[in-house]
Coordinates of C-alpha atoms in Angstrom, one line a residue:
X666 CA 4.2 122.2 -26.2
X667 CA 5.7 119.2 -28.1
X668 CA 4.3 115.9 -28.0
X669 CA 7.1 114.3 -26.4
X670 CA 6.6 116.9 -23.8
X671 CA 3.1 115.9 -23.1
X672 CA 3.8 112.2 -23.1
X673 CA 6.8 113.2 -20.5
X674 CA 4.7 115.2 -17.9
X675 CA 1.9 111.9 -18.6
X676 CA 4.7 109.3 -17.6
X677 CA 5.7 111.4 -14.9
X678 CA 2.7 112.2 -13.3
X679 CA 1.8 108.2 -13.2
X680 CA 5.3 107.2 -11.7
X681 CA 4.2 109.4 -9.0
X682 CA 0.9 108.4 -8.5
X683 CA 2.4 104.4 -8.3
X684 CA 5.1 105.6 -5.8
X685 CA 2.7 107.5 -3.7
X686 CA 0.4 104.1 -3.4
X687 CA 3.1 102.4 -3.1
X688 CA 4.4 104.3 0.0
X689 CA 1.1 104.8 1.6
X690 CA 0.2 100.5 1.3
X691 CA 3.7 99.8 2.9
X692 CA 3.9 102.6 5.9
X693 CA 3.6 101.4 9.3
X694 CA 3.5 104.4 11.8
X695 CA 5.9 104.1 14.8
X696 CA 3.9 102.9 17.4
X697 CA 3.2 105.9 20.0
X698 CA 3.0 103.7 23.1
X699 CA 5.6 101.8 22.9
X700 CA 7.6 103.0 25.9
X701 CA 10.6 100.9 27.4
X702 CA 10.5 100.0 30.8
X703 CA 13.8 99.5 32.1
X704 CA 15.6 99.7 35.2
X705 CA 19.2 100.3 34.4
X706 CA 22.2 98.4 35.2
X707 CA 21.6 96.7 38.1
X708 CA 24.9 95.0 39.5
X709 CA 28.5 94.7 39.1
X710 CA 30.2 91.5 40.3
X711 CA 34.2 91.1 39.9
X712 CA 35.5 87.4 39.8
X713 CA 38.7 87.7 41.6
X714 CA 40.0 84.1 39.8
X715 CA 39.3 84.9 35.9
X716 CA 39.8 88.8 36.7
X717 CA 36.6 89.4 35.0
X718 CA 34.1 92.4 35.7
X719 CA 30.5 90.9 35.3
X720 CA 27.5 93.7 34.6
X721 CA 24.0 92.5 35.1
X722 CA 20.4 93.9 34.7
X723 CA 16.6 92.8 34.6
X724 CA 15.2 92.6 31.1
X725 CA 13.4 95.3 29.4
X726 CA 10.0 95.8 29.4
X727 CA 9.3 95.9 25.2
X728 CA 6.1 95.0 22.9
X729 CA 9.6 94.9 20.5
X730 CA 13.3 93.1 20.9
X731 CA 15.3 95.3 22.8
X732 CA 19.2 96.0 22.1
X733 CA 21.1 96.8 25.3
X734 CA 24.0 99.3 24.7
X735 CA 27.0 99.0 27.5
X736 CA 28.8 102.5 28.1
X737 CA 32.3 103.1 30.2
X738 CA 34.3 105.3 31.7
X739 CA 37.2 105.5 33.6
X740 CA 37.1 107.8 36.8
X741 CA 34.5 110.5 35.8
X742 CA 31.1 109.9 35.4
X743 CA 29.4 109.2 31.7
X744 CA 28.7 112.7 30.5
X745 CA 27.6 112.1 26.9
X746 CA 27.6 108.5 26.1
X747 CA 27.7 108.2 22.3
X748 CA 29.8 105.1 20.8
X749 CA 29.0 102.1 22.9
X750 CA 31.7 99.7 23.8
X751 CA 29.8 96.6 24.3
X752 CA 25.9 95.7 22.6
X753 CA 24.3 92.7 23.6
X754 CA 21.0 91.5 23.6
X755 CA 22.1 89.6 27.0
X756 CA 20.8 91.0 30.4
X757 CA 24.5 90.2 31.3
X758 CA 28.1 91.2 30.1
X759 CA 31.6 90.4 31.2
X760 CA 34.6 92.4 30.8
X761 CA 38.2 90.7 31.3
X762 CA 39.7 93.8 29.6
X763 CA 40.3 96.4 32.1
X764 CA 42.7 97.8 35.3
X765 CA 41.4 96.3 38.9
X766 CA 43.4 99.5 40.6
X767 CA 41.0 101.9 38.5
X768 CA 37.9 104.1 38.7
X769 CA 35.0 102.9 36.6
X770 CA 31.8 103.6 35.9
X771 CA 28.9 101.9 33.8
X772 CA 25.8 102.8 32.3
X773 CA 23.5 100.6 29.8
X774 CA 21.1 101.5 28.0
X775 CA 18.1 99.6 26.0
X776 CA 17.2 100.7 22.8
X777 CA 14.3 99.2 20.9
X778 CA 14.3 98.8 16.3
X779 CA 12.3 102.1 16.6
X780 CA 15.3 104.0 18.5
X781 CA 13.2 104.5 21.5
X782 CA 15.1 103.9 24.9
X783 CA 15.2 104.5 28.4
X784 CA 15.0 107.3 29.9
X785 CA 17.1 105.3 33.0
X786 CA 20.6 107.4 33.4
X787 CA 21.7 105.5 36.7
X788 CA 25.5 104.8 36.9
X789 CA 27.3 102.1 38.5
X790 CA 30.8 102.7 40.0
X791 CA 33.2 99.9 40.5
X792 CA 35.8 100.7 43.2
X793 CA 39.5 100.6 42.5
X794 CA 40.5 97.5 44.4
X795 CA 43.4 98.2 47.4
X796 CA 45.1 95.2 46.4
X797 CA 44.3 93.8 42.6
X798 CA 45.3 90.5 42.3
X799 CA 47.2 90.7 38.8
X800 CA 46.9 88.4 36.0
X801 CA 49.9 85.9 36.5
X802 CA 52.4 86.8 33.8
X803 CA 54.2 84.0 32.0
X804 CA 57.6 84.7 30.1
X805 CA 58.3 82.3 26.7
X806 CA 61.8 82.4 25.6
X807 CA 62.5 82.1 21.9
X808 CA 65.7 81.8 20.4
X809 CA 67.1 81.8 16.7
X810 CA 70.8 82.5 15.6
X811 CA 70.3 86.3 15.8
X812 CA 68.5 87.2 18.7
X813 CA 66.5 85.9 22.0
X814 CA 62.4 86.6 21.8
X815 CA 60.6 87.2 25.3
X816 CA 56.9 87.1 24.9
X817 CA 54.4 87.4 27.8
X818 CA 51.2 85.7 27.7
X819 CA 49.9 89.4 29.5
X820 CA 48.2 90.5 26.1
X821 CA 50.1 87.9 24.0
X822 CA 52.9 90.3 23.3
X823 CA 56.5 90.5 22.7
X824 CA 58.7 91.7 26.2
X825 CA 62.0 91.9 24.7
X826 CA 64.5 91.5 21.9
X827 CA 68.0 90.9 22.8
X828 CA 70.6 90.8 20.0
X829 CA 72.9 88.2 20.4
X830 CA 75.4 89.8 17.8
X831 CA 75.4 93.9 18.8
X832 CA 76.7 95.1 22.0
X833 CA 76.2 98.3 23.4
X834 CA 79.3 100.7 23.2
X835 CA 78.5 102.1 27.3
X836 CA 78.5 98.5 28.9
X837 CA 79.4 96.0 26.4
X838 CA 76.2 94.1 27.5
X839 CA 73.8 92.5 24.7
X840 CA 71.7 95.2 22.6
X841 CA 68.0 95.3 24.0
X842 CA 65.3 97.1 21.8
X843 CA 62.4 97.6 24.1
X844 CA 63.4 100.2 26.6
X845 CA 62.5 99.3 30.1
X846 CA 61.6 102.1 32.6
X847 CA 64.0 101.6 35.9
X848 CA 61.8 104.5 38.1
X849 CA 58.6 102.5 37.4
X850 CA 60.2 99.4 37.2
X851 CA 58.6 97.9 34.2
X852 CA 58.6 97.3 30.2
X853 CA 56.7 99.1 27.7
X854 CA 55.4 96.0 25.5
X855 CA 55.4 97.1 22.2
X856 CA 53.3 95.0 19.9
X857 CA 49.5 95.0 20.8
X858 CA 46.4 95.4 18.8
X859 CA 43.0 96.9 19.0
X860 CA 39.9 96.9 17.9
X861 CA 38.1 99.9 17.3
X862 CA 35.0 102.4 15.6
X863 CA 35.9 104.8 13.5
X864 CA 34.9 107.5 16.2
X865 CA 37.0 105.3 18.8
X866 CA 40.4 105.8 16.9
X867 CA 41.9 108.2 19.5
X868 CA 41.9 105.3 22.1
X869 CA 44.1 103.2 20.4
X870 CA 47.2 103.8 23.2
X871 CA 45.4 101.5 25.5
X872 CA 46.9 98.4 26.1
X873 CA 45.9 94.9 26.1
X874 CA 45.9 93.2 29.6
X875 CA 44.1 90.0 29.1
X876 CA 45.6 86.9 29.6
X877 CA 46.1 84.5 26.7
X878 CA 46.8 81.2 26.7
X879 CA 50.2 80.0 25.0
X880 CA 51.5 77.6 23.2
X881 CA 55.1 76.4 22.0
X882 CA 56.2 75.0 18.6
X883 CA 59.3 74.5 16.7
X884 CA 59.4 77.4 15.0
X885 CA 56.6 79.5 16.5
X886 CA 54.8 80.8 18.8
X887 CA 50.7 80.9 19.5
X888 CA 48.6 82.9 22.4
X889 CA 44.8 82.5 22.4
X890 CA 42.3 84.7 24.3
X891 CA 38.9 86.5 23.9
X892 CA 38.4 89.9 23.1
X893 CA 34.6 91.2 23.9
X894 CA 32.6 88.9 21.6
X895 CA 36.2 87.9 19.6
X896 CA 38.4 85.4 20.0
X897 CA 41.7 86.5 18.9
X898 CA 44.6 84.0 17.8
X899 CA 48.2 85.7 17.6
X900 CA 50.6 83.8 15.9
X901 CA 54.4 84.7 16.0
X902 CA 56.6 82.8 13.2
X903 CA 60.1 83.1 13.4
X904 CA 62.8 82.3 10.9
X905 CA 65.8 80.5 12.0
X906 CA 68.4 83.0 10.6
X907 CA 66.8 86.2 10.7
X908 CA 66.0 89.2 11.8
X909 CA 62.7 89.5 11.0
X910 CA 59.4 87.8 12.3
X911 CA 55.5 86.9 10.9
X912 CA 52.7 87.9 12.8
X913 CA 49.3 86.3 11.8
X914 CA 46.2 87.9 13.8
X915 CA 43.0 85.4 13.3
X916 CA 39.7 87.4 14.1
X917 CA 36.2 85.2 15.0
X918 CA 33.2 86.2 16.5
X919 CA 31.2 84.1 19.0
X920 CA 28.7 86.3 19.7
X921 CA 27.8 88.4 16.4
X922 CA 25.6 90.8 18.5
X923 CA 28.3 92.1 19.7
X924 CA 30.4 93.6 17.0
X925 CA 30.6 97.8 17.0
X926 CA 33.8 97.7 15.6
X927 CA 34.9 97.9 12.3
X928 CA 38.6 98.2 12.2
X929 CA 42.0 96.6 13.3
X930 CA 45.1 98.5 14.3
X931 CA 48.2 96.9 15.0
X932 CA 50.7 99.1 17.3
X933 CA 54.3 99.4 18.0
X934 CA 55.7 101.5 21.5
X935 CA 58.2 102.9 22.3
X936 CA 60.9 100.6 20.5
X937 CA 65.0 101.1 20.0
X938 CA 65.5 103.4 22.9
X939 CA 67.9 104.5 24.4
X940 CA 70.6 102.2 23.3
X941 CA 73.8 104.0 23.7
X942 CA 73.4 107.0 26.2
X943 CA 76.9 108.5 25.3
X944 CA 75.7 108.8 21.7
X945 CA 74.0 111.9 20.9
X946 CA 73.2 111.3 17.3
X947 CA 71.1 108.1 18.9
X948 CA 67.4 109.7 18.3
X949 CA 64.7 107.7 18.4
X950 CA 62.7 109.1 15.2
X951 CA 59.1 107.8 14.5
X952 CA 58.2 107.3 10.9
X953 CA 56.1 106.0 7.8
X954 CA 57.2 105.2 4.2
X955 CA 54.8 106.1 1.2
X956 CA 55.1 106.4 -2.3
X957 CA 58.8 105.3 -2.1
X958 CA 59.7 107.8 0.1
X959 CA 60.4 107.4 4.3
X960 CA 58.5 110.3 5.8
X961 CA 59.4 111.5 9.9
X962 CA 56.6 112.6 12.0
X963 CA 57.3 115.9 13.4
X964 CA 56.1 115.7 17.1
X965 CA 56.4 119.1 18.8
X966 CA 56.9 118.8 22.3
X967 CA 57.3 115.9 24.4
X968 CA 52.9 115.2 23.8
X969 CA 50.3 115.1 21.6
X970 CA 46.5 115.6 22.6
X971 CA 45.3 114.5 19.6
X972 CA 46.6 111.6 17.6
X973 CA 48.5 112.4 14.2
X974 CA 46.2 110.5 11.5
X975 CA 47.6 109.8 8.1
X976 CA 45.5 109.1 5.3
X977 CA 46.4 107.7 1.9
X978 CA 46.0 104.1 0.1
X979 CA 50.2 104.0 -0.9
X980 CA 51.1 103.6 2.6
X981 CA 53.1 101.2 2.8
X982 CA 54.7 100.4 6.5
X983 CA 55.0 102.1 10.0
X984 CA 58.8 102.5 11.3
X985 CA 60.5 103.5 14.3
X986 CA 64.3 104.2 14.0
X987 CA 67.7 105.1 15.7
X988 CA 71.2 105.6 14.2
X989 CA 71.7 101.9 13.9
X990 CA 68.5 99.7 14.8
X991 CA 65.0 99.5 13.0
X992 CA 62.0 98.3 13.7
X993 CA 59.2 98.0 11.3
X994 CA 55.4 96.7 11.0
X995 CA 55.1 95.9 7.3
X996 CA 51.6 94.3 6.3
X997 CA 50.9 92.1 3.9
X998 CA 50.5 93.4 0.5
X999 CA 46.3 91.6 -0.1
X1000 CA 45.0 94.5 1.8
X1001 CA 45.8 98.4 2.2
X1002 CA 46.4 100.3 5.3
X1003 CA 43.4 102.4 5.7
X1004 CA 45.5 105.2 8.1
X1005 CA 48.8 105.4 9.9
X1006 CA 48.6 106.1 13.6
X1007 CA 50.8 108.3 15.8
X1008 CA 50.5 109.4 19.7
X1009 CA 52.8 110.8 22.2
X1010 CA 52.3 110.6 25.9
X1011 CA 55.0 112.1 28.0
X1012 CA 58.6 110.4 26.3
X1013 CA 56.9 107.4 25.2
X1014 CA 56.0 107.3 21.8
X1015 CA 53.1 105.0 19.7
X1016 CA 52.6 104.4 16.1
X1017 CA 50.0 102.4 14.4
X1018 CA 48.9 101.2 11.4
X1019 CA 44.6 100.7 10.8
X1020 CA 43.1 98.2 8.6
X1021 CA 39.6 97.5 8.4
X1022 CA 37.3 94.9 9.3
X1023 CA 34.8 92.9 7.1
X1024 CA 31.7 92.8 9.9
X1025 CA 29.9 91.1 7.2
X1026 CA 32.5 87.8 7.4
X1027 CA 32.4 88.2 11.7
X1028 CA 28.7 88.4 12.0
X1029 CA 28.3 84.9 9.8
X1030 CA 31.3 83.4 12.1
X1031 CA 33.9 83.2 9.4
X1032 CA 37.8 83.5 10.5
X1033 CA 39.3 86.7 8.8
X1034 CA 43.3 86.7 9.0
X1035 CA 45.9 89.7 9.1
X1036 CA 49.6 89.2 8.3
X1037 CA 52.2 90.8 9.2
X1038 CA 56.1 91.1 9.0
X1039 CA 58.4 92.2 11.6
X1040 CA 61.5 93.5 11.4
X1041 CA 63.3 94.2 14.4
X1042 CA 67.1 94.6 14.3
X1043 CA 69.9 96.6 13.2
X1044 CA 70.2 98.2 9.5
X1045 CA 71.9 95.7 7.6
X1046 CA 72.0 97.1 4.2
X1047 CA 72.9 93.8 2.0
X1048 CA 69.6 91.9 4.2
X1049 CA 67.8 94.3 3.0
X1050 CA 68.2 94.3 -0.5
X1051 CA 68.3 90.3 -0.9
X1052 CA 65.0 90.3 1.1
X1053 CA 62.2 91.4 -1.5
X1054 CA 59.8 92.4 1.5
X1055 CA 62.4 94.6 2.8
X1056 CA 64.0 96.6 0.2
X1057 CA 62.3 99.7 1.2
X1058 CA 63.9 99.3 5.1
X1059 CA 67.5 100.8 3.1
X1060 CA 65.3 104.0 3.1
X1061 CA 66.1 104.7 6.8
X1062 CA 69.9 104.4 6.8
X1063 CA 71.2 107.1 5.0
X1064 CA 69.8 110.8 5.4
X1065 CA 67.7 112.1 2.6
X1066 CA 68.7 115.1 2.0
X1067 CA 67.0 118.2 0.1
X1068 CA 67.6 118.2 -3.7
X1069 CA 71.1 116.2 -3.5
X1070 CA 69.4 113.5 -2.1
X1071 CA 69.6 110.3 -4.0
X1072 CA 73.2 111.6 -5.7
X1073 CA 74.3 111.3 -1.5
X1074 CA 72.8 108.2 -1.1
X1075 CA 74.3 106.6 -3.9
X1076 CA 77.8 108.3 -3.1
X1077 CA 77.3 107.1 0.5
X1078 CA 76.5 103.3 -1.1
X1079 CA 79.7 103.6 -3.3
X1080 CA 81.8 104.8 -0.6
X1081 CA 80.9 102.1 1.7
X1082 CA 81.4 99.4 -0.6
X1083 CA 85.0 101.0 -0.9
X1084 CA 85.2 101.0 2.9
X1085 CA 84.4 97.4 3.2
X1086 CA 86.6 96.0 0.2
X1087 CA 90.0 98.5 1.8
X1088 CA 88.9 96.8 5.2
X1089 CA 88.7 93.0 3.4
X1090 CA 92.7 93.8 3.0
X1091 CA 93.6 95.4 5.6
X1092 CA 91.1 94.1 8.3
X1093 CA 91.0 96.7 10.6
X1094 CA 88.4 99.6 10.1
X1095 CA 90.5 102.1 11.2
X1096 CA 93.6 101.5 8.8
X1097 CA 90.2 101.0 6.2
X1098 CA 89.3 104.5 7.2
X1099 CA 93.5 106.0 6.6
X1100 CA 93.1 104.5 3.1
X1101 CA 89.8 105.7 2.3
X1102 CA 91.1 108.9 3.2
X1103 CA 94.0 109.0 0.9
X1104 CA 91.5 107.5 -2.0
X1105 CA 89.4 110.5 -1.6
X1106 CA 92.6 113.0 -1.4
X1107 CA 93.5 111.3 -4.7
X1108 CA 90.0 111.7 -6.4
X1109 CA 89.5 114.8 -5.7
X1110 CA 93.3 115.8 -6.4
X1111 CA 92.7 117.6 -9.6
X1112 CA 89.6 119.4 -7.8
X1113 CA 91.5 120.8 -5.5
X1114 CA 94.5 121.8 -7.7
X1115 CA 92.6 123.6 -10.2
X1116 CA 91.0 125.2 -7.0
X1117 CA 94.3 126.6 -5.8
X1118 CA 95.7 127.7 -8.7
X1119 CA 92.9 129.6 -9.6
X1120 CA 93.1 130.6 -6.4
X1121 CA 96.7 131.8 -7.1
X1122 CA 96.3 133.0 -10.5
X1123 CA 93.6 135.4 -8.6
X1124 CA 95.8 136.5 -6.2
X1125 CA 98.9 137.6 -8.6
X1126 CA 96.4 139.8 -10.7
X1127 CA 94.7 141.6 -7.5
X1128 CA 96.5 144.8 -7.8
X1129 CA 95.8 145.3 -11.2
X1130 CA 92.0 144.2 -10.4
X1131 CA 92.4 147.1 -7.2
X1132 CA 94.0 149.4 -9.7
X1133 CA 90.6 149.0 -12.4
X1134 CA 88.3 149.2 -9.3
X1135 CA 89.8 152.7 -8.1
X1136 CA 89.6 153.9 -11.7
X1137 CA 86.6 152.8 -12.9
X1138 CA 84.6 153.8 -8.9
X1139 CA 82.1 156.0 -10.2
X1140 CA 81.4 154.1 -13.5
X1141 CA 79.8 150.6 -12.6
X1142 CA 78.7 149.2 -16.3
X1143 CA 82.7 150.1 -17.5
X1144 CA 83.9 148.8 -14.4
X1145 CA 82.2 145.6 -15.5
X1146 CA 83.5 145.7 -18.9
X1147 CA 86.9 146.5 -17.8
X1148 CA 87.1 143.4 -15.1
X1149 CA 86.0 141.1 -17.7
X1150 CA 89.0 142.3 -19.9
X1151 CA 91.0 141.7 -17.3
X1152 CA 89.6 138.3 -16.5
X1153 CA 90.3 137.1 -20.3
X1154 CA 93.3 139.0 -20.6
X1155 CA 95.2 136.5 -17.8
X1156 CA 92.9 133.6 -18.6
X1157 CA 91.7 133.8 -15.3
X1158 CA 88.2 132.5 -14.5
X1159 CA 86.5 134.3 -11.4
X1160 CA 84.6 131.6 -10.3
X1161 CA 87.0 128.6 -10.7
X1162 CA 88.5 129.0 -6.8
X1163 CA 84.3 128.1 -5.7
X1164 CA 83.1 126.4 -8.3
X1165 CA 85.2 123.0 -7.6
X1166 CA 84.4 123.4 -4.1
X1167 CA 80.5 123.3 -5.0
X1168 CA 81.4 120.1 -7.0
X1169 CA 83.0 118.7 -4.1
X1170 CA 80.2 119.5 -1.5
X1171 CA 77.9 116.1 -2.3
X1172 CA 81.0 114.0 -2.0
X1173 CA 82.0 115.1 1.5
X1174 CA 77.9 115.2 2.7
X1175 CA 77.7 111.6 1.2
X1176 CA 81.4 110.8 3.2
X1177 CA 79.3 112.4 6.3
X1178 CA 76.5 110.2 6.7
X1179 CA 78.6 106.6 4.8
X1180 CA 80.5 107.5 8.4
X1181 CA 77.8 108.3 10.3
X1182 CA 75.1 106.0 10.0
X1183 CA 77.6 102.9 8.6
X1184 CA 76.4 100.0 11.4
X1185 CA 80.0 98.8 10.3
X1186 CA 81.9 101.1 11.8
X1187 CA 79.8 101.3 15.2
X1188 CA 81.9 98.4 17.0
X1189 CA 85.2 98.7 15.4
X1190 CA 87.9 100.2 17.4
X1191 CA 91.3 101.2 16.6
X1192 CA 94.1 102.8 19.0
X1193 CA 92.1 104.5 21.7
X1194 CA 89.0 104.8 20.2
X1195 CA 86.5 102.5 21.7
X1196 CA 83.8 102.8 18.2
X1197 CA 84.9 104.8 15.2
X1198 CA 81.3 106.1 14.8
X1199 CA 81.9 108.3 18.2
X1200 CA 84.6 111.2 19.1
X1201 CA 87.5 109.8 20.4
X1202 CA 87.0 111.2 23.9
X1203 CA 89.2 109.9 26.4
X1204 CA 88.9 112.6 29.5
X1205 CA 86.8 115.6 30.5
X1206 CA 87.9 118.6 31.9
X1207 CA 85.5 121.1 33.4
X1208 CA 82.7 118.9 31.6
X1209 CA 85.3 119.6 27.9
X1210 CA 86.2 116.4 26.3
X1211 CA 89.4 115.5 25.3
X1212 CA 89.4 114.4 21.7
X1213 CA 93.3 113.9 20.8
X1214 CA 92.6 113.6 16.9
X1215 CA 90.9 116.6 16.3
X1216 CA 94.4 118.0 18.4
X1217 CA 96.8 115.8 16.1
X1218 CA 95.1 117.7 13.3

């Protein structure tokens, strides 16, 4: 053995000796009889003026502090009560945050530093109520140059969007983006928050019902309300000429015992939908944009048990789309979205987008702030690319097709420019669209005419191609050879009647979706036609329509 080696095993042998007095001088044994005495959750009261569910209990008997852990269910009994929706070291909580026409039971438990606790399992129901006295709901109006803003102080939330320039092609009324349901009579508010555990994240659908208080400015909106041991501040900033909006959450704690979350998600349902019910291509698709690319959520079926949880630090925004209209949460760029969010209940359809939460700045009372932009409107490709924040919104207009992708986007671009310049002269989209037509037919003119006289040149040489074939049948490698002669002999290339057809096939998927998705061409008319982004249909017979270009043709 070396001498290093010795003074190694020495040195070791004396760190452990320190550590093991060290351990034995600090250890305190958990105290065997410290047993909690504690009755359980005594009382619930409801206040039927602030709407507010008050818990109540006697205080723990405890040679230690005691924590008291508040648990909740709604319309089963608490089964396995692991992640705690309320702690307080109160022998009261209130809850404004809940239904008055539900089911609910409670349970509390109190839990020492040691981890003892009671053994105490009793439950207290509180009955649905036959006639809940709902919070009183307050509309604010807001209105820019582009569109009219209904917020309700229920939750502090946005009620409706009503574009003052876009009609809808059925009714000619003003486009709305929230869709309202007529069989249950009310509105799906789309933009709420949450707060939430990690282990809590599949709970996120629930809305906000608290009241907030709200207040009107010049050029925004504020609503103010507590959340659990948080009072929350929404702030809703809104440009004079756009379509676009800022929303500023502002997080701080009053009671810093209370704090078992640890993240923020802001949440968007069901936006854009339906607009126009005669047009089929109108799908509502849900979305999120990473690594420069916009990325659909494939939702099988019309519900998800589970939520669809996206993970990755380049996410960038959270999107739901039509043919025509966007909306989009896009946070600020100081902090990354820890996941993206999506749910489906039934036809209604939720995204989010989870950020997390410094406990650390709540528990010592400081303000933490989360930003947010807005956009809600239609797809305006030129707003888009002057506005830095929202240069990655062009993403959703055109398709993004496999391989040919970005060539058929920027075709689509191009021929759209072209559009709008031929309707500058013309003004009238549908002449525009004649033109255009004629420009293409002109483009691809020597396309197509090498196309057809190859075409032809293959046809006058097909008997003596017949006549090879029957010779050469039972030799395959010299029929090859012999074709080939052929071929050079009359100069004629076999694949020149396909291969400017291939050539052709971007330009006429990038004319597709230019006319397709072009929010241009959705309320011009010309003739008959009612929009030039629809069939011209102007009867049904037997449930066929009518179209009387596709017959002119």
């Amino acid at each position: 053995m070396t001498k290093n080696t010795i003074w190694a095993v020495i040195f070791t042998l004396i760190i452990l000796m320190m550590w093991s007095y060290y351990l034995k001088r600090n250890y305190q044994p958990v105290p065997q009889n410290n047993r909690i005495q504690f009755a359980g959750l005594k009382n619930i009261q409801y206040n039927k003026k602030s709407q507010a569910l008050t818990l109540s209990w006697e205080k723990a008997i405890s040679k230690y502090p005691v924590t008291y852990m508040v648990y909740s269910a709604e319309n089963n009994k608490i089964a396995l009560p692991n992640q705690p929706f309320a702690t307080t070291s109160n022998t009261s909580y209130s809850i404004n945050q809940f239904d008055p026409s539900q089911n609910y039971y409670f349970l509390v438990k109190a839990v020492d530093p040691y981890n003892y606790s009671d053994n105490n399992n009793h439950q207290i129901m509180f009955q649905a109520l036959k006639n809940p006295q709902i919070a009183q709901e307050e509309i604010i109006k807001f209105e820019n140059q582009n569109a009219v803003y209904y917020l309700s102080t229920l939750g502090g939330r946005i009620k409706n969007i009503e574009l003052k320039k876009y009609a809808n092609i059925h009714d000619s009324k003003p486009v709305t983006l929230i869709y309202e349901d007529k069989i249950k009579n009310k509105y799906f508010y789309p933009l709420d928050i949450k707060l939430l555990a990690d282990k809590d994240l599949g709970t996120f659908p629930g809305n906000d019902t608290s009241l907030y208080s709200g207040a009107i400015y010049k050029d925004r909106i504020v609503f103010t309300s507590r959340n659990r041991s948080v009072n929350i501040i929404k702030e809703y900033i809104f440009p004079s000429d756009a379509y676009y909006f800022n929303l500023k959450i502002t997080l701080q704690a009053v009671d810093k015992t209370d704090i078992s979350f640890n993240r923020i998600v802001l949440k968007w349902q069901p936006v854009l939908g339906p607009v126009d019910k005669i047009d089929k291509y109108d799908i509502l698709t849900v979305g999120y944009y990473q690594l420069e690319k916009l990325n659909q959520i494939k939702i099988k079926g019309k519900q998800l048990d589970q939520p669809v949880i996206k993970k990755d630090e380049n996410m960038k925004w959270v999107t739901f789309y039509n043919r025509y209209f966007i909306a989009a949460m896009i946070p600020d760029e100081s902090y990354r979205i820890k996941e993206t969010v999506f749910y489906s209940d039934g036809n209604i359809y939720i995204g989010g987008i989870s950020s997390e939460i410094d406990r650390n700045k709540l528990s010592a009372m400081e303000k933490i702030e989360y930003n947010y932009t807005i956009y809600a409107g239609p797809k305006l490709r030129d707003t888009f690319r002057k506005e830095k924040k929202l240069n990655s919104l062009e993403s959703s207009i055109l398709t993004q097709r496999l391989f040919v992708g970005k060539i058929v986007n920027k075709l689509g671009n191009f021929f759209l420019d072209v559009l709008i310049l031929l309707n500058k002269l013309v003004h009238n989209f549908g002449l525009a669209v004649i033109l255009f037509s004629i420009f293409i037919k002109i483009v691809l003119y020597p396309l197509t005419h090498k196309q057809l006289d190859s075409m032809a040149k293959m046809q006058k040489i097909q008997p003596i191609i017949n006549q090879v074939k029957e010779q050469f049948k039972n030799d395959p490698k010299r029929l090859n050879v012999e074709l080939m002669n052929v071929y050079k002999k009359y100069k004629v290339n076999p694949f020149g009647g396909c291969l400017p057809l291939i050539l052709q096939i971007p330009i006429f998927f990038a004319i597709w979706d230019m006319l397709q998705y072009s929010l241009e061409l959705r309320s011009a008319d010309f003739l008959w036609i009612k929009s030039l982004a629809l069939p011209d249909t102007v009867a049904h017979i037997m449930g066929v329509p009518i179209n009387p270009l596709p017959i002119l043709m």
